[in-house]
Amino acid sequence: MQFDQTLLTRLREARHVVVFTGAGVSAESGIATFRDALSGLWSRFDPMQLATPEAFEDDPELVWGWYEARRMQVLGTSPNPGHSAIAELAKRVPRLTLVTQNVDDLHERAGSVDVLHLHGSLHQPRCSLCAEPFRMSAEPPTEPAEGRRLAPPRCEHCGAKVRPGVVWFGESLPFDTLEAAFSAAADCDLLLSVGTSGVVYPAAQVPEIALSSGATVVHINPQPQALGGGNEWLLTGAAGKVLPLLLQAAFDE
Ligand code: BV8
Ligand code: ZN
């Protein structure tokens, strides 16, 4: 894969790089992207319907079962070379801020630290009433993660239902995390947007803020992306392939 020298120079000379990831960065770890995450029991549902407070209110066992199946899937897989390249990039540039829309912990397991999770995490369930964190079993699944209804556990503190620690549609994003992501985007020289279709707001504002603040924005995606012009670049391909090659071309040749 050939990279434009201008792009390589900008990455090498960047003072502050933001990496903004979506479900695509976990695809090569076998984690279905959000829209493909509905198989089996859930194939008849639109994720937009299930990932809402109303759905959990309406049918807690269906929704909790879906998140548990997804959590088990994450526990049963591992980071891919895309996650590892992002962790490696943090050692090659003066400052890197990693902002993810993903609710898995594959960035952390690849060695990234201080990950800004805009949409929460599968691994931090909490009480739906008093917000007390709830400790889940952390051992990988014995049987393959298949779909079944599951009653959500009860909070040890107040007895209310435990809910997934994710941000549902219609819910606000964690304010401090979003603020930190927006200010990093406004400050950075270069933003890598990896594996996101950029349809979900306000997260999708992160690359827009970087671009309007004069940063170079590089999309890494197998699908063509509509580019705004000037400072936007597209590297067509899978994150697990493109990112290691990009680092090698920029820092090792
Ligand atoms: C809020 C956690 C308000 C849950 C998620 C109408 C217009 C505009 C906005 C709205 C609207 N109606 C409602 C809204 C707001 C809504 C929104 O944006 N809706 C969109 C869909 C229209 N947003 C919200 O509700 C947000 N909250 O606005 O609050 C508010 C304000 C004040 C007070 C109270 C409330 C909350 C949004 C958070 C939702 N939660 N996740 C869960 O995971 O179950 S979002 C979820 O979908 C994911 O986290 C991800 O971020 C998002 C997108 O999922 P995917 O499409 O699967 O993933 P992605 O986009 O990353 O696409 C995959 C990409 O990877 C593709 O491009 C593919 O080509 C590429 N790819 C595939 N393989 C690879 C690859 N790339 C690289 N390598 C590969 N190998
Ligand atoms: Zn409670």
Coordinates of C-alpha atoms and ligand atoms in Angstrom, one line a residue:
M1 CA 0.0 0.0 0.0
Q2 CA 1.4 3.4 -1.0
F3 CA 1.0 6.5 1.2
D4 CA 1.2 10.1 0.1
Q5 CA 4.4 11.7 1.4
T6 CA 2.6 14.8 2.5
L7 CA 0.4 12.6 4.7
L8 CA 3.4 10.7 6.2
T9 CA 5.2 14.0 6.9
R10 CA 2.1 15.4 8.7
L11 CA 1.8 12.3 10.8
R12 CA 5.5 12.3 11.7
E13 CA 5.5 16.0 12.6
A14 CA 2.1 16.1 14.4
R15 CA 2.3 17.5 17.9
H16 CA -1.1 16.1 18.9
V17 CA -2.9 13.2 17.1
V18 CA -6.5 12.3 17.8
V19 CA -7.6 8.8 16.9
F20 CA -11.4 8.5 16.7
T21 CA -12.8 4.9 16.4
G22 CA -16.1 3.2 15.6
A23 CA -17.3 -0.3 15.4
G24 CA -15.2 -1.0 12.3
V25 CA -11.9 -1.1 14.3
S26 CA -13.3 -4.1 16.2
A27 CA -14.7 -5.9 13.1
E28 CA -11.5 -7.9 12.5
S29 CA -11.7 -9.1 16.1
G30 CA -15.0 -10.7 15.0
I31 CA -17.2 -8.1 16.8
A32 CA -20.1 -7.4 14.4
T33 CA -20.6 -3.7 13.8
F34 CA -23.6 -2.1 15.4
R35 CA -26.0 -2.8 12.5
D36 CA -24.8 -6.4 12.0
A37 CA -24.9 -7.1 15.8
L38 CA -28.4 -8.5 15.6
S39 CA -28.4 -12.2 14.9
G40 CA -30.4 -15.0 16.2
L41 CA -33.1 -14.0 18.7
W42 CA -32.6 -10.3 17.9
S43 CA -32.5 -10.6 14.1
R44 CA -36.0 -9.3 13.9
F45 CA -35.1 -6.1 15.8
D46 CA -33.6 -2.8 14.7
P47 CA -30.6 -2.0 17.0
M48 CA -31.9 1.6 17.2
Q49 CA -35.0 0.2 18.9
L50 CA -33.1 -2.1 21.3
A51 CA -30.4 0.3 22.3
T52 CA -32.9 2.6 24.1
P53 CA -34.1 3.2 27.7
E54 CA -37.7 2.4 26.5
A55 CA -36.7 -1.0 25.2
F56 CA -35.0 -1.9 28.5
E57 CA -38.1 -0.6 30.4
D58 CA -40.3 -2.6 28.1
D59 CA -38.5 -5.9 28.0
P60 CA -35.4 -5.9 30.3
E61 CA -34.7 -9.6 29.7
L62 CA -34.5 -9.2 26.0
V63 CA -32.2 -6.2 26.2
W64 CA -30.0 -7.5 29.0
G65 CA -29.7 -10.8 27.1
W66 CA -28.5 -8.9 24.0
Y67 CA -25.9 -7.0 25.9
E68 CA -24.7 -10.1 27.8
A69 CA -24.3 -12.0 24.5
R70 CA -22.2 -9.0 23.2
R71 CA -20.2 -8.9 26.4
M72 CA -19.5 -12.6 26.2
Q73 CA -18.4 -12.2 22.5
V74 CA -15.9 -9.5 23.5
L75 CA -14.5 -11.6 26.4
G76 CA -14.1 -14.5 23.9
T77 CA -12.1 -12.5 21.4
S78 CA -8.9 -10.4 21.4
P79 CA -7.6 -7.1 20.0
N80 CA -6.6 -7.1 16.3
P81 CA -3.5 -5.4 14.7
G82 CA -5.6 -2.2 14.2
H83 CA -6.0 -1.9 18.0
S84 CA -2.3 -2.7 18.5
A85 CA -1.1 -0.1 15.9
I86 CA -3.1 2.6 17.7
A87 CA -1.5 1.7 21.0
E88 CA 1.9 1.7 19.2
L89 CA 1.2 5.1 17.6
A90 CA 0.8 6.6 21.1
K91 CA 4.5 5.9 21.6
R92 CA 5.6 7.5 18.3
V93 CA 3.9 11.0 18.6
P94 CA 4.3 13.6 21.4
R95 CA 0.6 13.4 22.3
L96 CA -2.2 11.1 21.3
T97 CA -5.9 11.2 22.4
L98 CA -8.0 8.1 21.7
V99 CA -11.7 8.7 21.5
T100 CA -13.9 5.7 20.8
Q101 CA -17.6 5.2 20.2
N102 CA -17.1 1.5 20.9
V103 CA -18.4 -0.2 24.1
D104 CA -15.8 -3.0 24.1
D105 CA -12.5 -3.0 26.0
L106 CA -10.3 -4.1 23.1
H107 CA -8.4 -0.8 22.9
E108 CA -7.4 -1.2 26.6
R109 CA -6.5 -4.8 26.1
A110 CA -4.2 -3.8 23.3
G111 CA -2.4 -1.4 25.7
S112 CA -4.1 2.0 25.0
V113 CA -4.7 4.1 28.2
D114 CA -7.0 7.0 29.0
V115 CA -9.5 5.9 26.4
L116 CA -12.4 8.3 26.1
H117 CA -15.5 6.1 25.8
L118 CA -18.2 8.4 24.4
H119 CA -20.9 5.7 24.5
G120 CA -19.9 4.0 27.7
S121 CA -18.8 0.4 28.1
L122 CA -20.2 -3.2 28.1
H123 CA -17.9 -3.9 31.1
Q124 CA -19.3 -1.3 33.5
P125 CA -22.9 -2.1 34.2
R126 CA -24.6 -0.1 36.9
C127 CA -27.8 0.1 38.9
S128 CA -30.6 1.7 36.9
L129 CA -31.8 3.5 40.0
C130 CA -28.9 4.4 42.3
A131 CA -26.1 4.1 39.6
E132 CA -24.1 1.8 42.0
P133 CA -21.5 0.0 39.8
F134 CA -22.2 -3.7 39.5
R135 CA -19.4 -6.3 39.3
M136 CA -19.8 -8.8 36.5
S137 CA -18.2 -12.2 36.1
A138 CA -15.1 -11.6 34.0
E139 CA -14.3 -15.1 32.8
P140 CA -14.7 -15.8 29.1
P141 CA -17.9 -17.8 28.1
T142 CA -17.8 -21.6 28.2
E143 CA -20.5 -22.0 25.5
P144 CA -20.5 -19.7 22.4
A145 CA -22.3 -16.5 23.0
E146 CA -25.8 -17.3 21.6
G147 CA -28.9 -15.4 22.0
R148 CA -31.2 -15.8 25.0
R149 CA -33.4 -13.7 27.2
L150 CA -31.7 -13.1 30.6
A151 CA -33.1 -11.5 33.7
P152 CA -30.9 -8.5 34.6
P153 CA -29.3 -8.9 38.1
R154 CA -30.5 -6.8 41.0
C155 CA -28.5 -4.0 42.6
E156 CA -27.0 -5.2 46.0
H157 CA -27.5 -1.7 47.3
C158 CA -31.1 -0.9 46.5
G159 CA -32.6 -3.9 44.7
A160 CA -33.3 -2.2 41.4
K161 CA -32.5 -3.7 38.1
V162 CA -28.9 -3.5 36.9
R163 CA -28.5 -1.9 33.4
P164 CA -25.7 -2.0 30.8
G165 CA -23.2 0.8 31.3
V166 CA -23.7 2.1 27.7
V167 CA -25.2 5.4 26.4
W168 CA -28.5 4.5 24.8
F169 CA -30.1 6.5 22.0
G170 CA -31.9 9.5 23.5
E171 CA -29.5 9.5 26.5
S172 CA -26.8 12.2 27.1
L173 CA -23.2 11.3 26.6
P174 CA -20.9 11.7 29.7
F175 CA -20.4 15.4 29.7
D176 CA -16.7 15.5 30.8
T177 CA -15.7 12.8 28.3
L178 CA -17.4 14.6 25.4
E179 CA -15.8 17.9 26.5
A180 CA -12.4 16.3 26.6
A181 CA -13.0 14.7 23.1
F182 CA -14.1 18.0 21.6
S183 CA -11.2 20.0 23.0
A184 CA -8.7 17.4 21.8
A185 CA -10.3 17.6 18.4
A186 CA -10.0 21.4 18.4
D187 CA -6.3 21.2 19.4
C188 CA -5.0 18.4 17.3
D189 CA -2.9 18.7 14.1
L190 CA -4.2 15.4 12.7
L191 CA -7.2 13.1 13.3
L192 CA -7.4 9.5 12.2
S193 CA -11.1 8.5 11.9
V194 CA -11.1 4.7 11.9
G195 CA -14.0 2.4 11.1
T196 CA -17.0 4.7 11.7
S197 CA -19.9 5.5 9.4
G198 CA -20.1 8.9 11.3
V199 CA -23.9 8.8 11.5
V200 CA -24.3 9.0 15.3
Y201 CA -24.3 12.5 17.0
P202 CA -22.9 14.2 18.9
A203 CA -19.9 11.8 18.6
A204 CA -19.7 12.4 14.8
Q205 CA -18.9 16.1 15.6
V206 CA -15.4 15.1 16.7
P207 CA -13.9 14.8 13.2
E208 CA -15.9 17.8 12.1
I209 CA -14.4 19.9 14.9
A210 CA -10.9 18.8 14.0
L211 CA -11.5 19.7 10.3
S212 CA -12.9 23.1 11.0
S213 CA -10.0 23.8 13.4
G214 CA -7.5 23.3 10.6
A215 CA -6.4 19.7 11.3
T216 CA -5.8 17.1 8.7
V217 CA -8.5 14.4 8.9
V218 CA -7.7 10.9 7.6
H219 CA -10.6 8.3 7.2
I220 CA -9.6 4.6 7.3
N221 CA -12.5 2.5 6.1
P222 CA -13.1 -0.2 3.4
Q223 CA -16.1 1.8 2.2
P224 CA -15.7 5.0 0.2
Q225 CA -16.4 8.1 2.3
A226 CA -17.8 11.5 1.3
L227 CA -14.8 13.8 1.7
G228 CA -15.3 17.5 2.5
G229 CA -12.3 18.5 0.4
G230 CA -8.9 20.1 1.2
N231 CA -7.7 18.6 4.4
E232 CA -9.6 15.3 4.3
W233 CA -7.9 12.1 3.1
L234 CA -9.3 8.6 2.6
L235 CA -7.2 5.4 3.1
T236 CA -9.4 2.7 1.7
G237 CA -9.0 -0.6 3.5
A238 CA -9.5 -2.5 6.8
A239 CA -8.1 -0.9 9.9
G240 CA -6.1 -4.1 10.8
K241 CA -4.3 -3.9 7.5
V242 CA -3.9 -0.2 6.9
L243 CA -2.9 1.1 10.3
P244 CA 0.2 -1.2 10.8
L245 CA 1.3 -0.3 7.2
L246 CA 0.8 3.4 7.9
L247 CA 2.9 3.3 11.0
Q248 CA 5.6 1.4 9.2
A249 CA 5.7 3.8 6.3
A250 CA 5.7 6.9 8.6
F251 CA 8.1 5.8 11.3
D252 CA 10.1 2.7 10.2
E253 CA 11.2 3.5 6.6
Ligands
BV8_1 C1 -28.3 12.2 22.2 C2 -24.0 2.4 22.7 C3 -29.8 13.8 23.1 C4 -25.1 1.4 22.7 C5 -24.4 3.8 20.8 C6 -31.9 12.8 13.9 C7 -30.9 13.4 13.4 C8 -29.7 13.5 14.0 C9 -29.5 13.0 15.3 C10 -30.5 12.3 15.9 C11 -31.8 12.2 15.2 N1 -32.6 11.5 16.0 C12 -32.0 11.2 17.2 C13 -30.7 11.7 17.1 C14 -29.7 11.7 18.1 C15 -29.1 10.3 18.1 C16 -28.4 10.0 16.7 O1 -27.4 10.5 16.4 N2 -29.2 9.2 15.9 C17 -28.7 8.9 14.6 C18 -28.6 7.4 14.4 C19 -29.5 9.6 13.6 N3 -28.0 10.3 19.1 C20 -28.3 10.1 20.4 O2 -29.4 9.7 20.8 C21 -27.2 10.3 21.4 N4 -27.7 11.1 22.4 O3 -28.3 12.8 21.2 O4 -28.9 12.7 23.3 C22 -30.0 14.4 24.4 C23 -29.7 15.8 24.5 C24 -29.9 16.4 25.7 C25 -30.4 15.7 26.7 C26 -30.8 14.3 26.6 C27 -30.6 13.7 25.4 C28 -26.7 9.0 21.9 C29 -26.0 8.2 20.9 C30 -25.3 7.0 21.5 C31 -26.0 5.7 21.0 N5 -25.3 4.5 21.5 N6 -23.7 2.8 21.3 C32 -24.8 0.1 22.1 O5 -23.7 -0.1 21.6 O6 -25.7 -0.8 22.1 S1 -24.1 4.3 19.2 C33 -23.7 2.9 18.3 O7 -23.9 3.1 16.9 C34 -22.2 2.6 18.3 O8 -21.6 2.9 19.5 C35 -21.6 3.4 17.2 O9 -21.1 4.6 17.6 C36 -22.8 3.8 16.4 C37 -22.7 3.5 14.9 O10 -22.6 2.0 14.9 P1 -22.1 1.2 13.5 O11 -22.6 1.9 12.3 O12 -22.1 -0.3 13.6 O13 -20.6 1.5 13.6 P2 -20.0 2.5 12.8 O14 -20.8 3.7 12.7 O15 -18.7 2.6 13.5 O16 -20.0 1.8 11.3 C38 -19.1 0.7 11.1 C39 -18.1 1.3 10.1 O17 -16.9 0.5 10.1 C40 -18.6 1.4 8.7 O18 -18.3 2.6 8.1 C41 -17.8 0.3 8.0 O19 -17.6 0.6 6.6 C42 -16.5 0.3 8.7 N7 -15.8 -1.0 8.7 C43 -16.2 -2.2 8.7 N8 -15.2 -3.1 8.8 C44 -14.1 -2.3 8.9 C45 -14.4 -1.0 8.9 N9 -13.5 0.0 9.0 C46 -12.3 -0.3 9.2 N10 -11.8 -1.6 9.2 C47 -12.7 -2.6 9.1 N11 -12.2 -3.9 9.1
ZN2 ZN -29.1 0.5 43.2

